[in-house]
Coordinates of C-alpha atoms and ligand atoms in Angstrom, one line a residue:
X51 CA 17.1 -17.7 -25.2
X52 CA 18.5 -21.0 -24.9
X53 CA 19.7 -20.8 -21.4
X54 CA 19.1 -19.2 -18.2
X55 CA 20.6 -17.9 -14.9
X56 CA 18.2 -17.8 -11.5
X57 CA 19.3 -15.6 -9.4
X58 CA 17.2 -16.8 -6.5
X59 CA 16.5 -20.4 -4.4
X60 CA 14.3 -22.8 -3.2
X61 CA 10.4 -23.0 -4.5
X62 CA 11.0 -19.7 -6.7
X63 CA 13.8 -21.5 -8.4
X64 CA 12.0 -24.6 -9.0
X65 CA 9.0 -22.5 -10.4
X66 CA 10.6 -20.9 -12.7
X67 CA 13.0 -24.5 -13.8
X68 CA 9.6 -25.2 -14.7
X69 CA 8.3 -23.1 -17.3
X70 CA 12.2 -22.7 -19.0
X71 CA 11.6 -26.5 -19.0
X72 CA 8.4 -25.8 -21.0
X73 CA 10.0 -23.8 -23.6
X74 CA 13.3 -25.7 -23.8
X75 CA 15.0 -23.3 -22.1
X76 CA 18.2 -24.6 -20.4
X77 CA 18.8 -23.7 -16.1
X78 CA 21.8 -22.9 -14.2
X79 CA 21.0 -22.4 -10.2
X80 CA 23.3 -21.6 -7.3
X81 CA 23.0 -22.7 -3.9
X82 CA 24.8 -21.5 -0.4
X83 CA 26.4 -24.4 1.3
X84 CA 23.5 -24.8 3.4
X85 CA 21.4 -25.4 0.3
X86 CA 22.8 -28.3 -1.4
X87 CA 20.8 -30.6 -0.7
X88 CA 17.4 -28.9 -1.5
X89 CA 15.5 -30.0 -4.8
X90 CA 15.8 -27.4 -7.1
X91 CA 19.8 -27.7 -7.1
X92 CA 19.2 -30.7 -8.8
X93 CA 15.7 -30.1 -11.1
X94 CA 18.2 -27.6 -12.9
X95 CA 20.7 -28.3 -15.7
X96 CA 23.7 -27.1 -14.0
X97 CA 24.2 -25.7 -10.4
X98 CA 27.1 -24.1 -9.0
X99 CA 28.2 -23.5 -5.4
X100 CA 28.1 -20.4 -3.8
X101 CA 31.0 -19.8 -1.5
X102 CA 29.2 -17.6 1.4
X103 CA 26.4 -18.8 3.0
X104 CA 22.8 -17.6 4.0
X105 CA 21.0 -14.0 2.2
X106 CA 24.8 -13.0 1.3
X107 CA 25.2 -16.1 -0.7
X108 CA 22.6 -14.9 -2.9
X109 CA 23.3 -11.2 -2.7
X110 CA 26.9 -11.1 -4.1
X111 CA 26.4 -9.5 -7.7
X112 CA 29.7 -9.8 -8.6
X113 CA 29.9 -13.5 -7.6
X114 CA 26.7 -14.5 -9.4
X115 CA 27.7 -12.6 -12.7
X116 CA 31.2 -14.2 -12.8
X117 CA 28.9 -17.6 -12.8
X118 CA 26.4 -16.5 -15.5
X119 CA 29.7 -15.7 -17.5
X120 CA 31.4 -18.8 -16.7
X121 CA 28.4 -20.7 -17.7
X122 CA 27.5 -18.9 -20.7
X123 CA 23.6 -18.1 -19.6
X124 CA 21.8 -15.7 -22.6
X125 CA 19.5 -14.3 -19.4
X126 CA 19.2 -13.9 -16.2
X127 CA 16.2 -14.5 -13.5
X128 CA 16.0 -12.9 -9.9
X129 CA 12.8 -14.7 -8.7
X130 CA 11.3 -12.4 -5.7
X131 CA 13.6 -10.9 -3.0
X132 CA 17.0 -10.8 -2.7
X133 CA 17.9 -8.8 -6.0
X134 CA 15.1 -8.8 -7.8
X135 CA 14.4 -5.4 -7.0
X136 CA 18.0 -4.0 -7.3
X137 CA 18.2 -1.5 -9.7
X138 CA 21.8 -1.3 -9.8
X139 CA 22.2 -5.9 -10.3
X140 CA 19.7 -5.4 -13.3
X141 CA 22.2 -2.5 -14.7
X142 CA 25.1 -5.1 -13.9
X143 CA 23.1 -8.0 -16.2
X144 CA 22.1 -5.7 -18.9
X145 CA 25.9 -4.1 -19.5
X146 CA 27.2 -8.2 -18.9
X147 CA 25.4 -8.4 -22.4
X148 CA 22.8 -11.0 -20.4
X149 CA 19.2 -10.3 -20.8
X150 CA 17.2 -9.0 -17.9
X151 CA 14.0 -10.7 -16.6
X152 CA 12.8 -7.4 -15.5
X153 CA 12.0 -4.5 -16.2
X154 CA 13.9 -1.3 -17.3
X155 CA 16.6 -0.5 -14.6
X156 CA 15.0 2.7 -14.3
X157 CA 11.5 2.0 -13.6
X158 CA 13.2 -0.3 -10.7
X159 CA 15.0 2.7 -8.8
X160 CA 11.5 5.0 -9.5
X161 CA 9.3 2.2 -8.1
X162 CA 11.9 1.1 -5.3
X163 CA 11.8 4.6 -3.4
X164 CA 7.8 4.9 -2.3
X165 CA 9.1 8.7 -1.9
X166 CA 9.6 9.3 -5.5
X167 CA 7.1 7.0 -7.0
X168 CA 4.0 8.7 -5.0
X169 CA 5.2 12.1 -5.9
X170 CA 5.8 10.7 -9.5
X171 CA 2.3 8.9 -9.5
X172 CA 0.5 12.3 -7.6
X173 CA 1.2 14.1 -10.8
X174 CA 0.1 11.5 -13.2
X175 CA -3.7 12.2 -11.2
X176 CA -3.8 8.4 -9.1
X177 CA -4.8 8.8 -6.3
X178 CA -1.7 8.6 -3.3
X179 CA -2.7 8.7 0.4
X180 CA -1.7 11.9 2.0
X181 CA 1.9 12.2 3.7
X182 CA 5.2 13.5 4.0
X183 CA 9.3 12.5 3.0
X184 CA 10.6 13.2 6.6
X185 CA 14.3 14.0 6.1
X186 CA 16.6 13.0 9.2
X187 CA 17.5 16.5 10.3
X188 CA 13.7 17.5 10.7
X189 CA 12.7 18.7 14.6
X190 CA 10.2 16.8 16.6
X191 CA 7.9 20.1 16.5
X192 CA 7.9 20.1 12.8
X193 CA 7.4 16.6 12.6
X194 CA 4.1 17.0 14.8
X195 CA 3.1 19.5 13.0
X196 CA 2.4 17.2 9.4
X197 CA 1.5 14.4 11.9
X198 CA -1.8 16.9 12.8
X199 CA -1.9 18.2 9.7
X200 CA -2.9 14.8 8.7
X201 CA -4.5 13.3 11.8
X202 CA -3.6 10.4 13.9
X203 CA -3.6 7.6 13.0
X204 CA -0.6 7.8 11.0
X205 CA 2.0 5.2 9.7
X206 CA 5.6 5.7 9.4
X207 CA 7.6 3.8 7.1
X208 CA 10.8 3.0 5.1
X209 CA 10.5 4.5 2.0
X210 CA 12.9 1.3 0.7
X211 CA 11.4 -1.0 2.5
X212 CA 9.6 -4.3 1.6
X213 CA 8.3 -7.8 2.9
X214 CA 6.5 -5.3 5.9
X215 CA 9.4 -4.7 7.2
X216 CA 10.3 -1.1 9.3
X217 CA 6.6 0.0 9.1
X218 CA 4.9 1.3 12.5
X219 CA 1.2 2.6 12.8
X220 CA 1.3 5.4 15.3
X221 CA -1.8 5.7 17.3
X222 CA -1.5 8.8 18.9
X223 CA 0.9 11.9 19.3
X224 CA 2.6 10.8 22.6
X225 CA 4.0 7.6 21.0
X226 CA 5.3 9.6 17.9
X227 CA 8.9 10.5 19.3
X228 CA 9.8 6.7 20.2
X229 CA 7.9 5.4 16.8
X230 CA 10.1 8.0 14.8
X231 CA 12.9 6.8 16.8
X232 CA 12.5 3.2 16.2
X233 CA 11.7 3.7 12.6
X234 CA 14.5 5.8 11.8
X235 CA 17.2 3.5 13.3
X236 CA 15.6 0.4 11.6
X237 CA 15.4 1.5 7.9
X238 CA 18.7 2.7 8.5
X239 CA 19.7 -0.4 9.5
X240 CA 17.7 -2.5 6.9
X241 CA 18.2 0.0 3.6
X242 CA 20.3 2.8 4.6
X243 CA 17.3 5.1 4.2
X244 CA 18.2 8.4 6.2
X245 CA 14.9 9.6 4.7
X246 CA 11.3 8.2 6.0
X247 CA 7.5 8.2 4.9
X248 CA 4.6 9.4 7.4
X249 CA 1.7 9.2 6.0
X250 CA -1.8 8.7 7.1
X251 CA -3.1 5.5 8.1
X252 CA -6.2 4.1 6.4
X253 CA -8.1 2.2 9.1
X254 CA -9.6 -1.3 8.4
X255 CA -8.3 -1.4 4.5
X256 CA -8.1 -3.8 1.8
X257 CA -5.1 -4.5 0.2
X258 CA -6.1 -4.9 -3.6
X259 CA -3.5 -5.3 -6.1
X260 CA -3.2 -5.5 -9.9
X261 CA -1.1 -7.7 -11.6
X262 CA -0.4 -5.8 -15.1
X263 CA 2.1 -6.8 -18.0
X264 CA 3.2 -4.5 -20.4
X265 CA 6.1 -3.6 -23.2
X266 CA 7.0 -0.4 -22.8
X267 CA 4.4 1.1 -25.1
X268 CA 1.6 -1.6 -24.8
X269 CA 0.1 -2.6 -21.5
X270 CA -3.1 -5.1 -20.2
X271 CA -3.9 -6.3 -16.7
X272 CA -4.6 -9.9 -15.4
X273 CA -7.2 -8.7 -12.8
X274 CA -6.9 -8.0 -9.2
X275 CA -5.5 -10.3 -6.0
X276 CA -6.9 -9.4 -2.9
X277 CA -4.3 -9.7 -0.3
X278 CA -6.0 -8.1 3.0
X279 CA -5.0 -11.5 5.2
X280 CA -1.8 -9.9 6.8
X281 CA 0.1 -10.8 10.0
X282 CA 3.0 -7.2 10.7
X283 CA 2.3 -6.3 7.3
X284 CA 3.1 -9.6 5.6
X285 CA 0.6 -11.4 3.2
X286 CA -0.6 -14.9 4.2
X287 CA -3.2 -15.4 2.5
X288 CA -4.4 -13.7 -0.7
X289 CA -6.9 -14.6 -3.5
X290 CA -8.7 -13.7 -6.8
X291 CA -11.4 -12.6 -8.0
X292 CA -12.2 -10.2 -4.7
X293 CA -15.6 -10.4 -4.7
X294 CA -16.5 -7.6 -2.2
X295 CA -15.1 -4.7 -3.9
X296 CA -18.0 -2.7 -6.4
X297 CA -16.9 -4.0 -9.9
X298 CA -17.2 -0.8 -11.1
X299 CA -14.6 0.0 -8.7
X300 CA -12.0 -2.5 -9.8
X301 CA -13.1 -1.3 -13.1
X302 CA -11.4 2.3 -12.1
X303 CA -8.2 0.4 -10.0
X304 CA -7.3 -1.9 -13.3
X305 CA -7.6 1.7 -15.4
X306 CA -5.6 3.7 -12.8
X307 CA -3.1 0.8 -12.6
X308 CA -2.4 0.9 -16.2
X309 CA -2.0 4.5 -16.0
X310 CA 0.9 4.0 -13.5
X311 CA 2.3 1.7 -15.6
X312 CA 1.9 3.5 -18.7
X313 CA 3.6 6.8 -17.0
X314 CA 6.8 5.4 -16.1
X315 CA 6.4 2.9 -19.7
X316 CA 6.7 -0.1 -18.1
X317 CA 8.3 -3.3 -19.7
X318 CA 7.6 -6.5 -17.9
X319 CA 5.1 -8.0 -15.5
X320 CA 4.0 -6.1 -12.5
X321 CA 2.1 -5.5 -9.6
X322 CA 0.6 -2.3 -8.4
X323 CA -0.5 -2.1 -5.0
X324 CA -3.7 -0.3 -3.5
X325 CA -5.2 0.1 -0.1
X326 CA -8.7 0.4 -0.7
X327 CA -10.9 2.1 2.2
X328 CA -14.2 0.7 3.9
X329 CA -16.2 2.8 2.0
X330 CA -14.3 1.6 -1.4
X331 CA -12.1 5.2 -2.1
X332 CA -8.6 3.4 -3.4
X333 CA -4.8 5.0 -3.0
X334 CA -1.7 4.2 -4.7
X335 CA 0.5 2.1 -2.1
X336 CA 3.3 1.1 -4.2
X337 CA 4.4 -0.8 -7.4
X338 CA 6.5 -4.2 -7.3
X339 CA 8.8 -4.5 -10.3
X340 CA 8.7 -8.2 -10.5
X341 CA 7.0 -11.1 -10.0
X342 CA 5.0 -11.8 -6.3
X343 CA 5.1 -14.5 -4.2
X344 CA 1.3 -14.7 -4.9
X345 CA 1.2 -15.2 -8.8
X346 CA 0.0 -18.2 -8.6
X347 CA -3.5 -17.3 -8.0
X348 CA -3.5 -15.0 -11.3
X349 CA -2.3 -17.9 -12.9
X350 CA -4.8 -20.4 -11.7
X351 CA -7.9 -18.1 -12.9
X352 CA -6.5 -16.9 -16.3
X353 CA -4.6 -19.8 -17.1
X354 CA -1.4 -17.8 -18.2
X355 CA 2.1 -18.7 -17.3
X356 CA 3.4 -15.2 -15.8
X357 CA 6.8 -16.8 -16.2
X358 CA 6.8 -17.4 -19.5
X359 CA 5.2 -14.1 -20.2
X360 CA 8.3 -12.0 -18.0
X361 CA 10.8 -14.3 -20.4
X362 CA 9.0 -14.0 -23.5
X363 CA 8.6 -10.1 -22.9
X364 CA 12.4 -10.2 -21.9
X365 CA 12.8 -11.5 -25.1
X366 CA 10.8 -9.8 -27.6
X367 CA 9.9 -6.6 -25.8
X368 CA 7.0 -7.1 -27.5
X369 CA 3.1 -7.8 -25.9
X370 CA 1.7 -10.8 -27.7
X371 CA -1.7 -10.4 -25.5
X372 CA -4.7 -7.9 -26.1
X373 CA -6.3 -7.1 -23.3
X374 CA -10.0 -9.0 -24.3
X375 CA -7.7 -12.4 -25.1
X376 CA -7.0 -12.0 -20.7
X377 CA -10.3 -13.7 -19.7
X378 CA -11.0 -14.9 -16.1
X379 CA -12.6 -18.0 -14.8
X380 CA -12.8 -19.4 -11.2
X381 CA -11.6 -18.7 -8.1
X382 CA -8.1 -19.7 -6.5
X383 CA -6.7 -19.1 -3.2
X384 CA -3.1 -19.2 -1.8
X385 CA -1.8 -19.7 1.6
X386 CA 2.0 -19.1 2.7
X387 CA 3.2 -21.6 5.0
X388 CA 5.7 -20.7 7.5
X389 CA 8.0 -22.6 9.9
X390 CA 7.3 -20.6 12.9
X391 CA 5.8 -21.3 16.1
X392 CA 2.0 -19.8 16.9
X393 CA 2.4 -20.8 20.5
X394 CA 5.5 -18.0 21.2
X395 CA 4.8 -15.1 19.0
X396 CA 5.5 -16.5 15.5
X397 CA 9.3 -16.3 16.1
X398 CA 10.8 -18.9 13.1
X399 CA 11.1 -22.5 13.9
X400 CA 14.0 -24.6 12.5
X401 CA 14.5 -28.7 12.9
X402 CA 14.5 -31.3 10.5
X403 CA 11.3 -32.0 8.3
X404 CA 9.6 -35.5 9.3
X405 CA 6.9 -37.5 8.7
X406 CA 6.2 -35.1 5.4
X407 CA 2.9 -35.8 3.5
X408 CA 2.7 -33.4 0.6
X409 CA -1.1 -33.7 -0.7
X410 CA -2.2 -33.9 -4.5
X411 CA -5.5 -33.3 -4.2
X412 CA -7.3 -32.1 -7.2
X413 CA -7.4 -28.0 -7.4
X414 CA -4.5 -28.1 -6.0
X415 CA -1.1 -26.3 -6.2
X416 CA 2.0 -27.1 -3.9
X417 CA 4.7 -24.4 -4.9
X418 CA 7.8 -25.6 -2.3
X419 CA 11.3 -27.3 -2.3
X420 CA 10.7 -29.8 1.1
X421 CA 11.9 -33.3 1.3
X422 CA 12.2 -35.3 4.3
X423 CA 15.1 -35.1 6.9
X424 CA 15.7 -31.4 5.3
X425 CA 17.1 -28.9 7.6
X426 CA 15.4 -25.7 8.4
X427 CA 17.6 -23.3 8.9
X428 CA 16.8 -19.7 10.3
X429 CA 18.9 -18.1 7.4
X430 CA 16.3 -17.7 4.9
X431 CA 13.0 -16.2 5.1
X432 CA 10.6 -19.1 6.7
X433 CA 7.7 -19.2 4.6
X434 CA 8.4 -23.5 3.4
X435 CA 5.6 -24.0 0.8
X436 CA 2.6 -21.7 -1.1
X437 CA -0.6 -23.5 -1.3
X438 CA -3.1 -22.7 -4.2
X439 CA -6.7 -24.2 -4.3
X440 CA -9.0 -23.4 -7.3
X441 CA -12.8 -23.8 -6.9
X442 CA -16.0 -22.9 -9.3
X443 CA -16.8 -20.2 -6.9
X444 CA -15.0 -18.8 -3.4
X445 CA -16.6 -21.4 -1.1
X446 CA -15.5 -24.3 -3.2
X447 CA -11.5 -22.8 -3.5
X448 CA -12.0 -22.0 0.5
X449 CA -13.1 -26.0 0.9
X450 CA -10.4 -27.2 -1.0
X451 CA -7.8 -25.0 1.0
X452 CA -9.4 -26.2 4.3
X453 CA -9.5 -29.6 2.7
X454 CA -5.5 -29.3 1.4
X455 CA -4.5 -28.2 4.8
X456 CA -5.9 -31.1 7.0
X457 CA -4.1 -33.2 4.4
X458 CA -0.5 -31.5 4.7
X459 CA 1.7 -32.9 7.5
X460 CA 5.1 -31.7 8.6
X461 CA 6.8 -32.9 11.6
X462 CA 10.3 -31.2 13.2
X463 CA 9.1 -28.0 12.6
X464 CA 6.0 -25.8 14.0
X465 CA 4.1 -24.5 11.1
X466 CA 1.4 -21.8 11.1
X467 CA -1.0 -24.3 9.5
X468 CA -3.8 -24.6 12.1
X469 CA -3.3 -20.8 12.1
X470 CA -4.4 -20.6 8.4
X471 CA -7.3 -23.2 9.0
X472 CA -8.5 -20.9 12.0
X473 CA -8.8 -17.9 9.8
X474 CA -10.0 -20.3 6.8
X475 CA -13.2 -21.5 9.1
X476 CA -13.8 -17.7 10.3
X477 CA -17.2 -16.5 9.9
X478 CA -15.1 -13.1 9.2
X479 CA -13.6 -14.6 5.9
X480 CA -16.3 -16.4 4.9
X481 CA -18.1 -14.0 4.4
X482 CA -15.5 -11.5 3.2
X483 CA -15.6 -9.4 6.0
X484 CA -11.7 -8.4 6.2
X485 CA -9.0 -5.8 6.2
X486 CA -5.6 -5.7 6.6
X487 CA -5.9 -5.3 10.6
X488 CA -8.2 -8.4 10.8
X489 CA -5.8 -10.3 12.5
X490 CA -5.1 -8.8 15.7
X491 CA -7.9 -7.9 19.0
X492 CA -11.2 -8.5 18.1
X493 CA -11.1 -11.1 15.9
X494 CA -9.0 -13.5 18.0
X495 CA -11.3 -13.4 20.2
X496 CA -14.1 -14.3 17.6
X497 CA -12.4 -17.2 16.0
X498 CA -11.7 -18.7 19.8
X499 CA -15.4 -19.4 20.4
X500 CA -15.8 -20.3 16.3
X501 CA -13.1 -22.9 16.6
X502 CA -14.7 -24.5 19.6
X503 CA -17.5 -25.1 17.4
X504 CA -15.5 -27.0 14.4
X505 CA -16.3 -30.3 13.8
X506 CA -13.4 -31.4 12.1
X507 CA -10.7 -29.9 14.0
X508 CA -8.6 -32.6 16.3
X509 CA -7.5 -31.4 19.9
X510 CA -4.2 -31.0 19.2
X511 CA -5.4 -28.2 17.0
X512 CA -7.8 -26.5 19.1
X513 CA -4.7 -26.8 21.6
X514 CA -2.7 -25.1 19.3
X515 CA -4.7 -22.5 18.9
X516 CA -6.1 -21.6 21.7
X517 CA -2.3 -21.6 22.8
X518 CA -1.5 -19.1 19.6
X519 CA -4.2 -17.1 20.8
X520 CA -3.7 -16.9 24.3
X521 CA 0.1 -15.8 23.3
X522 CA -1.2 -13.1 20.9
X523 CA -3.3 -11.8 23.9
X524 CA -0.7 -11.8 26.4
X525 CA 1.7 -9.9 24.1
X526 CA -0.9 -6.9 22.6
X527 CA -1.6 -4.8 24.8
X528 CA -4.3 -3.1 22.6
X529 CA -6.5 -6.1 22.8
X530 CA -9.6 -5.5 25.3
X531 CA -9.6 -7.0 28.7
X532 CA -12.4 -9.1 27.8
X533 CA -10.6 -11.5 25.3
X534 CA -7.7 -11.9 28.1
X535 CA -10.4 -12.6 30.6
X536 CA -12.0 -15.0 28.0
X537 CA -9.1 -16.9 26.7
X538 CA -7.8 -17.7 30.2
X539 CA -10.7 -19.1 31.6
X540 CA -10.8 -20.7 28.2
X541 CA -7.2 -22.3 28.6
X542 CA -8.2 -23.2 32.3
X543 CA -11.2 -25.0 31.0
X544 CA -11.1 -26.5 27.4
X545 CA -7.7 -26.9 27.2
X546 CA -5.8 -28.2 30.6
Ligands
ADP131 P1 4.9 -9.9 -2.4 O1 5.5 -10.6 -3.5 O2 3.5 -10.1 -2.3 O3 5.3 -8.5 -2.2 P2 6.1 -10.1 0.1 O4 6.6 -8.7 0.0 O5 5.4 -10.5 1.3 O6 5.3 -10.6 -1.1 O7 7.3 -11.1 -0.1 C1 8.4 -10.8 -0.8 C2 9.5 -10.8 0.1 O8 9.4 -12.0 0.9 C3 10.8 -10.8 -0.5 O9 11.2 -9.5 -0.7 C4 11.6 -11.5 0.6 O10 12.1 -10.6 1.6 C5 10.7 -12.5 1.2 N1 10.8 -13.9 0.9 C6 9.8 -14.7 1.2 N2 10.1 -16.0 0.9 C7 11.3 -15.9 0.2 C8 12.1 -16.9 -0.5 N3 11.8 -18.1 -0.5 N4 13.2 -16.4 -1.1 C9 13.5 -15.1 -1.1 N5 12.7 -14.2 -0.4 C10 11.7 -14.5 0.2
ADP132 P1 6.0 -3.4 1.5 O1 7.0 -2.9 0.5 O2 6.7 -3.9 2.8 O3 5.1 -4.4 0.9 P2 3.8 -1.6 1.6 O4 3.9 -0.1 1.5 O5 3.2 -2.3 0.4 O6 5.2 -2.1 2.0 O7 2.9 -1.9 2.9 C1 2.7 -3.2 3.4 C2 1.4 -3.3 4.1 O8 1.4 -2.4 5.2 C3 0.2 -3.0 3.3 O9 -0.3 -4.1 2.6 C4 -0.8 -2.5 4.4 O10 -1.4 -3.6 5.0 C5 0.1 -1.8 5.3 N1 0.1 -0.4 5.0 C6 1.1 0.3 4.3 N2 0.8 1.6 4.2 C7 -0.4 1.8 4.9 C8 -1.2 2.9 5.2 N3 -0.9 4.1 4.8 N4 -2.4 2.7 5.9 C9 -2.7 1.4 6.3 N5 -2.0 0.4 6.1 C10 -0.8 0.5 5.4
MG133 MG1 3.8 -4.0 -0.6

């Protein structure tokens, strides 16, 4: 390979500019109008304008072919989102006569409906959590009938869907006819999915996943990534090793991840995606077909470039690694950074970047594309910049997080980052004590009288978050009467 096509933008593009720059491999990037300014349209050898603008821009298969033709690419790159998970784009690349950063076409289109891939996966012996394919035409009645048959809670979901998006947890049977409503119209709307998942909801779970890497016949994992720290279903914060999970239970998720991959002979890197219960019984959630936003922290602990490993795989189809040369050392921790304001719901914030002070501490990793008087738009998704922290144990990589984060400033935007330091200095994730619900009721309540206590928090922070928190309160209905009560008198006293 002596050149390449990314399919993709911003830090994603840069990252992977990177490693081809490693291994002499030549770039070529597009970029949406709105985009030409940002760094990695100028880290790679050649960029080319796209002529629509925003997720379209870099959604237009036929468009970004016609430029990996034009420009004579041997390969081509989708990053994460947009189509790195199309089945039918990788088909497109792969009869272009371009190489495929990916996986098999196939193995994309099994592992892209969640329908399919559990029933595929049930009969390979993992583990699935129990539920139903609800087609559209199914009555009410018979769609409370599986809801029982299961037991509330239940979750209903787009079988297509991704990033958390369209996926509702249903508390009890009189909200299921407006949930099923909602859900249906929205993974319409965001997939075209007339079909839709119910299935039951596991209370209180850890997300653990395993990053694996295989060549169709030969497969290894690079350990788990404990991503629990969610906001609707949406990582923020994930890590490696997880420490609170039996080892000889990880043991048994790295096996039965392998055997996922193994029964759909898998060809690239990959993640596959458990929810692990309180008492440490794990189910099959889904597999991603292509890199995650949070490779990083794989990286930091094994020391392996997943990027050059998806291009050399690409490449070869052939697995250079055996699974005892995949040893682990350290900790590392990665927090997404959004542009989006705590104080009114998380809705995305745009402006123009000021006074930016990008740290470089040591253990430290800034994935991102900002620069000073860049515009943030609200076309893209808003997470701005991934930071990584690597420490000799979990305390040390939570330090230099904490540490990373009082040292980041970004003006002309709000930014979730006292939000991350608020869960950071949590008694709850010291101490490991999470799940993917951690973030909602109780716990805000918690981290309002733990903040109070900080020493090195400034006021503007506290301010900030006691706003964020007072906003969450007002908005969630589920959370007890007590935390309202508590936060107001709160904002009355420590905070006007
Ligand atoms: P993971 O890789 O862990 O599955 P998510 O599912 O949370 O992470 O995030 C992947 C999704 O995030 C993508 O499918 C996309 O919708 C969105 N996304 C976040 N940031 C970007 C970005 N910079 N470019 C493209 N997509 C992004
Ligand atoms: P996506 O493709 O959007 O990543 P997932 O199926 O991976 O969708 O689910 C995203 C998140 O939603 C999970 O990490 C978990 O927090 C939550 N979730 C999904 N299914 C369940 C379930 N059955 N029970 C509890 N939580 C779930
Ligand atoms: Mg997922």
């Amino acid at each position: 390979m002596k050149k390449i096509l990314i399919a993709n933008r911003s830090e994603i593009a840069s990252r992977i500019i990177f490693t081809c720059k490693t291994l002499g491999i030549k770039t070529v990037c597009i970029y949406s109008d709105e985009d030409k300014f940002l760094p990695y349209v100028y880290h790679a050898d050649e960029s080319y304008a796209l002529s629509e603008s925003g997720y379209q821009a870099y959604t237009n298969q036929n468009n970004i072919i016609q430029i990996a033709i034009k420009t004579k690419v041997d390969a081509v790159h989708p990053g994460y989102g947009f189509l790195s998970e199309n089945a039918q784009f990788a088909q497109k690349v792969i009869t272009s006569g371009f190489i495929w950063i990916g996986p098999n076409p196939e193995c994309i289109d099994l592992m892209g409906d969640k329908i399919q891939a559990k029933q595929t996966m049930g009969k390979s012996g993992i583990p699935v959590i129990p539920g139903f394919s609800i087609s559209k035409n199914l009555g009410l009645e018979e769609i409370q009938k599986k809801a029982d048959l299961i037991g509330f809670p239940i979750l209903l979901k787009d079988p297509w869907g991704g990033g958390g998006k369209a996926i509702k947890k249903v508390t009890t049977k009189d909200e299921l006819k407006d949930a099923l409503f909602n859900i249906q119209t929205e993974a319409k709307k965001l997939t075209g999915s007339e079909n839709i998942i119910l299935e039951k909801y596991i209370e209180n779970g850890r997300h653990i996943e395993i990053q694996i890497a295989g060549d169709g016949q030969k497969l290894i994992h690079l350990y788990e990534r404990e991503c629990s720290i969610q906001r609707r279903h949406q990582k923020i914060i994930e890590e490696t090793p997880c420490n609170f999970i039996d080892p000889q239970i990880l043991e048994k998720m790295y096996k039965a991840a392998l055997r996922v991959a193994q029964t759909i002979k898998y060809n690239n890197i990959g993640t596959v995606e458990f929810i692990v219960t309180p008492d440490q019984k794990f189910y099959f959630l889904e597999m991603n077909t292509r890199l995650q936003v949070e490779h990083s922290v794989t990286e930091m602990i094994t020391g392996i470039d997943l990027i050059a490993l998806q291009i050399e795989l690409a490449q070869t189809q052939k697995l250079k690694y055996k699974q005892h040369e995949i040893t682990k050392q350290n900790h590392a921790i990665e927090c997404r950074v959004y542009s989006e304001d705590p104080q009114n719901n998380f809705t995305p914030s745009t402006g123009t970047i000021k006074n930016l002070q990008i740290p470089t501490d040591p253990f430290l990793r800034i994935d991102h594309n900002l620069e000073e008087n860049q515009n943030i738009t609200p076309l893209f998704d808003p997470m701005i910049a991934k930071i990584t922290t690597l420490g000799k144990d979990r305390n040390l990589a939570i330090k230099n997080m904490i540490s990373a984060l009082n040292n980041l400033k970004i003006d002309g935007i709000k930014t979730n980052i006292s939000f991350l330091k608020a869960i950071l200095n949590s008694t709850e994730f010291s101490t490991g004590k999470i799940h993917t619900q951690l973030l909602n009721e109780n716990f805000l309540e918690s981290i309002s009288t733990q903040i109070l206590n900080l020493t090195d928090s400034t006021e503007a922070e506290i301010c900030l978050i006691a706003a964020t928190l007072f906003s969450e309160a007002q908005l969630n209905p589920n959370m007890p009467k007590t935390t309202k009560t508590t936060l107001n008198k709160w904002k009355t006293q420590q905070w006007e």
